[in-house]
């Protein structure tokens, strides 16, 4: 029965993704901005005013980013087929250079004429293929345009739900006390809810600040190397770094690929990829562990599997929520003795033993 329930639950979560994704995103955003809301409360602003200011600022920030990035992103998307062809050509020319060093001079002389004719024919064929791909390249933008109404609706739903979550203040804790019958259960439920909020708020708020710093560093590095649209790379680094492991690899590949097309020398393209990878590695190995703390360190294998599972379930949004879900499970394991082994399995090797505030209470 437990196995059947888990299978049905997984299928239901996957099927209801269009509804559940904005709900989960709103919950995570409310945790990110809850320290900001409480700071505004201490300054004298009410919950509703603070929620309105935060949501308005979020809308303005997203709108400004979209306006800044719309032109470069649309240009790169439209040129994607041509970019892939140019990358192949440049790598092929590099391979040809290496092969030319190993060939004898007389073989090159004998094959020069045939190679030239073959190259012309190949270039003509590939040029025709690229022309067809460019004509079909609008398919990506067409797909985005087709999905735009759903995405816009989910964004509006997320924003409205975020406003209500922030404006409700601490109503959630009051309802826990009201609906839980026994005093011991009230204490445990409140301890779990507060611990989840504290850890997730700390993790998400800190990660957001760290990712913002990483985006600035990546943007400056791309600008120094001479990459086009360094702002786009900074924003991409900020967003991709919410995805453990996969985000850093995807950003490195993206920087290298665009560098191969846009930069005059191949070594500069690989330098751009290396700079991106070095900055994300420094962030992942030094900066984030220092600011997040050892208590939130998780088993890397479990994190990778969680990212893969949620990517299969909810695509990009799933990869973003993978780590917060593990943090929630670990908090439950620390407060419920029957789940203590699960919590220890989720923890990293150098993480401290799980605490049990409920037991202490």
Coordinates of N, CA and C in Angstrom, one line a residue, residues 84-214:
X84 N 25.6 27.2 -34.2 CA 26.1 25.8 -34.1 C 26.9 25.4 -35.3
X85 N 26.5 25.9 -36.5 CA 27.3 25.6 -37.7 C 28.7 26.3 -37.6
X86 N 28.8 27.5 -37.1 CA 30.1 28.2 -37.0 C 31.0 27.6 -36.0
X87 N 30.4 27.1 -34.9 CA 31.2 26.4 -33.9 C 31.8 25.1 -34.5
X88 N 31.0 24.4 -35.3 CA 31.5 23.2 -35.9 C 32.6 23.5 -36.9
X89 N 32.4 24.6 -37.7 CA 33.4 25.0 -38.6 C 34.8 25.4 -37.9
X90 N 34.7 26.1 -36.9 CA 35.9 26.5 -36.2 C 36.6 25.4 -35.5
X91 N 35.9 24.4 -34.9 CA 36.5 23.3 -34.4 C 37.0 22.4 -35.5
X92 N 36.4 22.3 -36.6 CA 36.9 21.5 -37.7 C 38.2 22.1 -38.3
X93 N 38.2 23.4 -38.3 CA 39.5 24.1 -38.8 C 40.6 23.8 -37.8
X94 N 40.3 23.8 -36.5 CA 41.4 23.4 -35.5 C 41.8 22.0 -35.7
X95 N 40.9 21.1 -35.9 CA 41.3 19.7 -36.2 C 42.1 19.6 -37.4
X96 N 41.7 20.3 -38.5 CA 42.5 20.3 -39.7 C 43.9 20.8 -39.5
X97 N 44.0 21.8 -38.7 CA 45.4 22.3 -38.4 C 46.3 21.3 -37.7
X98 N 45.7 20.6 -36.8 CA 46.5 19.5 -36.1 C 46.8 18.4 -37.1
X99 N 45.9 18.0 -37.9 CA 46.2 17.0 -38.9 C 47.2 17.4 -39.9
X100 N 47.2 18.7 -40.2 CA 48.2 19.2 -41.2 C 49.6 19.1 -40.7
X101 N 49.8 19.2 -39.4 CA 51.1 19.1 -38.9 C 51.7 17.7 -39.0
X102 N 50.8 16.7 -38.9 CA 51.3 15.3 -39.0 C 51.4 14.8 -40.4
X103 N 50.9 15.5 -41.3 CA 51.0 15.0 -42.7 C 52.3 15.4 -43.4
X104 N 52.7 14.7 -44.3 CA 53.9 15.0 -45.0 C 53.6 16.1 -46.1
X105 N 54.5 16.9 -46.4 CA 54.3 18.0 -47.3 C 53.9 17.5 -48.7
X106 N 54.5 16.4 -49.2 CA 54.1 15.9 -50.5 C 52.7 15.4 -50.6
X107 N 52.2 14.9 -49.5 CA 50.8 14.4 -49.5 C 49.8 15.6 -49.6
X108 N 50.2 16.7 -48.9 CA 49.4 17.9 -49.0 C 49.4 18.5 -50.4
X109 N 50.5 18.4 -51.0 CA 50.6 18.9 -52.4 C 49.8 18.1 -53.3
X110 N 49.8 16.8 -53.2 CA 49.1 15.9 -54.1 C 47.5 16.0 -53.9
X111 N 47.2 16.3 -52.7 CA 45.7 16.3 -52.4 C 45.1 17.7 -52.3
X112 N 46.0 18.7 -52.6 CA 45.5 20.1 -52.4 C 44.3 20.4 -53.3
X113 N 44.5 20.0 -54.6 CA 43.4 20.4 -55.5 C 42.1 19.7 -55.2
X114 N 42.2 18.4 -54.9 CA 41.0 17.6 -54.6 C 40.4 18.1 -53.3
X115 N 41.2 18.5 -52.3 CA 40.7 18.9 -51.1 C 40.0 20.3 -51.2
X116 N 40.5 21.1 -52.1 CA 39.9 22.4 -52.4 C 38.5 22.2 -53.0
X117 N 38.4 21.3 -54.0 CA 37.1 21.1 -54.6 C 36.1 20.5 -53.6
X118 N 36.6 19.6 -52.8 CA 35.8 19.0 -51.7 C 35.3 20.0 -50.7
X119 N 36.2 20.9 -50.3 CA 35.8 21.9 -49.4 C 34.8 22.8 -49.9
X120 N 34.9 23.2 -51.2 CA 33.9 24.1 -51.8 C 32.6 23.4 -51.8
X121 N 32.5 22.1 -52.2 CA 31.3 21.4 -52.2 C 30.7 21.3 -50.8
X122 N 31.6 20.9 -49.9 CA 31.1 20.8 -48.5 C 30.5 22.1 -47.9
X123 N 31.3 23.2 -48.2 CA 30.8 24.5 -47.7 C 29.5 24.9 -48.4
X124 N 29.3 24.6 -49.7 CA 28.1 24.9 -50.3 C 26.9 24.1 -49.7
X125 N 27.2 22.8 -49.4 CA 26.2 21.9 -48.9 C 25.8 22.4 -47.5
X126 N 26.8 22.7 -46.6 CA 26.6 23.1 -45.3 C 25.9 24.5 -45.2
X127 N 26.3 25.3 -46.2 CA 25.7 26.6 -46.3 C 24.2 26.5 -46.6
X128 N 23.8 25.6 -47.5 CA 22.4 25.4 -47.8 C 21.7 24.8 -46.6
X129 N 22.4 23.9 -45.8 CA 21.7 23.3 -44.6 C 21.5 24.4 -43.6
X130 N 22.5 25.3 -43.4 CA 22.3 26.4 -42.5 C 21.2 27.3 -42.8
X131 N 21.1 27.6 -44.2 CA 20.0 28.5 -44.6 C 18.7 27.9 -44.3
X132 N 18.6 26.5 -44.5 CA 17.3 25.9 -44.1 C 17.1 26.0 -42.6
X133 N 18.1 25.7 -41.8 CA 18.0 25.7 -40.4 C 17.6 27.1 -39.9
X134 N 18.2 28.2 -40.5 CA 17.9 29.5 -40.1 C 16.5 29.9 -40.4
X135 N 16.0 29.4 -41.6 CA 14.6 29.6 -41.9 C 13.7 28.9 -40.9
X136 N 14.2 27.7 -40.4 CA 13.4 27.0 -39.4 C 13.7 27.4 -37.9
X137 N 14.7 28.3 -37.8 CA 15.1 28.7 -36.5 C 14.0 29.4 -35.7
X138 N 13.1 30.0 -36.4 CA 12.0 30.6 -35.7 C 11.1 29.7 -34.9
X139 N 11.4 28.4 -35.1 CA 10.6 27.4 -34.3 C 10.8 27.6 -32.8
X140 N 12.0 27.9 -32.4 CA 12.2 28.1 -30.9 C 11.4 29.3 -30.4
X141 N 11.4 30.4 -31.2 CA 10.7 31.6 -30.8 C 9.2 31.3 -30.9
X142 N 8.8 30.5 -31.9 CA 7.3 30.2 -32.0 C 6.9 29.3 -30.8
X143 N 7.7 28.4 -30.3 CA 7.3 27.6 -29.2 C 7.2 28.5 -27.9
X144 N 8.2 29.4 -27.8 CA 8.1 30.3 -26.6 C 6.8 31.2 -26.7
X145 N 6.5 31.7 -27.9 CA 5.3 32.5 -28.1 C 4.0 31.7 -27.8
X146 N 4.0 30.4 -28.2 CA 2.9 29.6 -27.9 C 2.7 29.3 -26.4
X147 N 3.8 29.2 -25.7 CA 3.8 29.0 -24.2 C 3.6 30.2 -23.4
X148 N 3.7 31.4 -24.1 CA 3.7 32.7 -23.3 C 2.4 32.9 -22.5
X149 N 1.2 32.6 -23.0 CA 0.0 32.8 -22.2 C 0.1 32.0 -20.9
X150 N 0.5 30.7 -21.0 CA 0.6 29.9 -19.8 C 1.6 30.4 -18.8
X151 N 2.8 30.8 -19.3 CA 3.8 31.3 -18.5 C 3.4 32.6 -17.8
X152 N 2.7 33.5 -18.6 CA 2.3 34.8 -18.0 C 1.2 34.5 -16.9
X153 N 0.3 33.6 -17.2 CA -0.7 33.3 -16.2 C -0.1 32.7 -14.9
X154 N 0.9 31.8 -15.0 CA 1.6 31.3 -13.9 C 2.4 32.4 -13.1
X155 N 3.0 33.3 -13.8 CA 3.7 34.4 -13.2 C 2.8 35.3 -12.4
X156 N 1.6 35.6 -13.0 CA 0.7 36.4 -12.2 C 0.1 35.7 -11.0
X157 N -0.2 34.4 -11.2 CA -0.6 33.6 -10.0 C 0.4 33.6 -8.9
X158 N 1.7 33.4 -9.3 CA 2.8 33.3 -8.3 C 2.9 34.7 -7.6
X159 N 2.8 35.8 -8.3 CA 2.9 37.1 -7.7 C 1.8 37.4 -6.7
X160 N 0.5 37.0 -7.1 CA -0.6 37.3 -6.3 C -0.5 36.4 -5.0
X161 N -0.2 35.1 -5.2 CA 0.0 34.3 -4.0 C 1.1 34.7 -3.1
X162 N 2.2 35.2 -3.7 CA 3.3 35.7 -2.9 C 2.9 36.9 -2.1
X163 N 2.0 37.8 -2.7 CA 1.5 39.0 -1.9 C 0.7 38.5 -0.7
X164 N -0.2 37.5 -0.9 CA -1.0 37.1 0.2 C -0.2 36.4 1.3
X165 N 0.8 35.6 0.9 CA 1.7 34.9 1.8 C 2.4 35.9 2.7
X166 N 3.0 37.0 2.1 CA 3.7 38.0 2.8 C 2.8 38.8 3.7
X167 N 1.6 39.1 3.1 CA 0.7 40.0 3.9 C 0.0 39.3 5.0
X168 N 0.0 38.0 5.0 CA -0.6 37.2 6.1 C 0.2 37.2 7.4
X169 N 1.4 37.6 7.3 CA 2.2 37.7 8.5 C 2.5 36.3 9.1
X170 N 2.2 36.2 10.4 CA 2.4 34.9 11.2 C 1.1 34.1 11.4
X171 N 0.1 34.3 10.5 CA -1.1 33.6 10.6 C -1.0 32.1 10.6
X172 N 0.0 31.6 9.8 CA 0.2 30.2 9.7 C 0.5 29.6 11.0
X173 N 1.3 30.2 11.9 CA 1.7 29.7 13.2 C 0.4 29.7 14.1
X174 N -0.4 30.7 14.0 CA -1.6 30.8 14.8 C -2.5 29.6 14.4
X175 N -2.7 29.3 13.2 CA -3.5 28.2 12.7 C -3.0 26.9 13.2
X176 N -1.7 26.7 13.3 CA -1.1 25.4 13.8 C -1.5 25.2 15.2
X177 N -1.4 26.3 16.0 CA -1.8 26.2 17.4 C -3.2 25.9 17.6
X178 N -4.1 26.5 16.7 CA -5.5 26.3 16.9 C -6.0 24.9 16.5
X179 N -5.4 24.3 15.4 CA -5.9 23.1 14.9 C -5.3 21.8 15.6
X180 N -4.1 22.0 16.3 CA -3.4 20.9 16.9 C -4.0 20.6 18.3
X181 N -4.5 19.4 18.5 CA -5.2 19.2 19.8 C -4.4 19.2 21.0
X182 N -3.3 18.5 21.1 CA -2.5 18.3 22.3 C -1.4 19.3 22.4
X183 N -1.0 19.6 23.7 CA 0.1 20.6 23.9 C 1.4 20.1 23.3
X184 N 1.7 18.9 23.5 CA 3.0 18.3 23.0 C 3.0 18.4 21.5
X185 N 1.9 18.1 20.9 CA 1.9 18.2 19.4 C 2.0 19.6 18.9
X186 N 1.4 20.5 19.7 CA 1.5 21.9 19.3 C 2.9 22.4 19.3
X187 N 3.6 22.0 20.4 CA 5.0 22.4 20.5 C 5.9 21.8 19.3
X188 N 5.7 20.5 19.0 CA 6.4 19.9 18.0 C 6.1 20.5 16.6
X189 N 4.8 20.7 16.4 CA 4.4 21.3 15.1 C 5.0 22.7 14.9
X190 N 4.9 23.5 16.0 CA 5.5 24.8 15.9 C 7.0 24.8 15.7
X191 N 7.7 23.9 16.4 CA 9.1 23.7 16.3 C 9.5 23.3 14.8
X192 N 8.8 22.4 14.3 CA 9.1 22.0 12.9 C 8.8 23.1 11.9
X193 N 7.7 23.8 12.0 CA 7.4 24.9 11.1 C 8.4 26.0 11.2
X194 N 8.8 26.4 12.4 CA 9.8 27.5 12.6 C 11.2 27.1 12.1
X195 N 11.5 25.8 12.4 CA 12.8 25.4 11.9 C 12.9 25.3 10.4
X196 N 11.8 24.8 9.8 CA 11.8 24.8 8.3 C 11.9 26.3 7.8
X197 N 11.1 27.2 8.3 CA 11.2 28.6 7.9 C 12.6 29.2 8.1
X198 N 13.1 28.9 9.3 CA 14.4 29.5 9.6 C 15.5 29.0 8.6
X199 N 15.5 27.7 8.4 CA 16.6 27.1 7.6 C 16.4 27.5 6.1
X200 N 15.2 27.4 5.6 CA 15.0 27.7 4.2 C 15.1 29.2 4.0
X201 N 14.6 30.0 4.9 CA 14.8 31.5 4.7 C 16.3 31.8 4.7
X202 N 17.0 31.2 5.6 CA 18.5 31.5 5.6 C 19.2 31.0 4.4
X203 N 18.8 29.8 4.0 CA 19.5 29.2 2.8 C 19.1 30.0 1.5
X204 N 17.8 30.3 1.3 CA 17.4 30.9 0.1 C 17.9 32.4 0.0
X205 N 17.8 33.1 1.1 CA 18.2 34.5 1.2 C 19.7 34.6 1.0
X206 N 20.4 33.7 1.6 CA 21.9 33.7 1.5 C 22.3 33.4 0.1
X207 N 21.7 32.3 -0.4 CA 22.0 31.9 -1.8 C 21.7 32.9 -2.8
X208 N 20.6 33.7 -2.6 CA 20.3 34.7 -3.5 C 21.3 35.8 -3.5
X209 N 21.8 36.2 -2.3 CA 22.8 37.2 -2.2 C 24.2 36.7 -2.9
X210 N 24.5 35.5 -2.6 CA 25.7 34.9 -3.1 C 25.6 34.8 -4.7
X211 N 24.5 34.4 -5.2 CA 24.3 34.3 -6.6 C 24.4 35.7 -7.3
X212 N 23.9 36.7 -6.6 CA 24.0 38.1 -7.1 C 25.4 38.5 -7.2
X213 N 26.2 38.2 -6.2 CA 27.6 38.5 -6.2 C 28.3 37.7 -7.3
X214 N 28.0 36.4 -7.5 CA 28.6 35.6 -8.6 C 28.2 36.2 -9.9

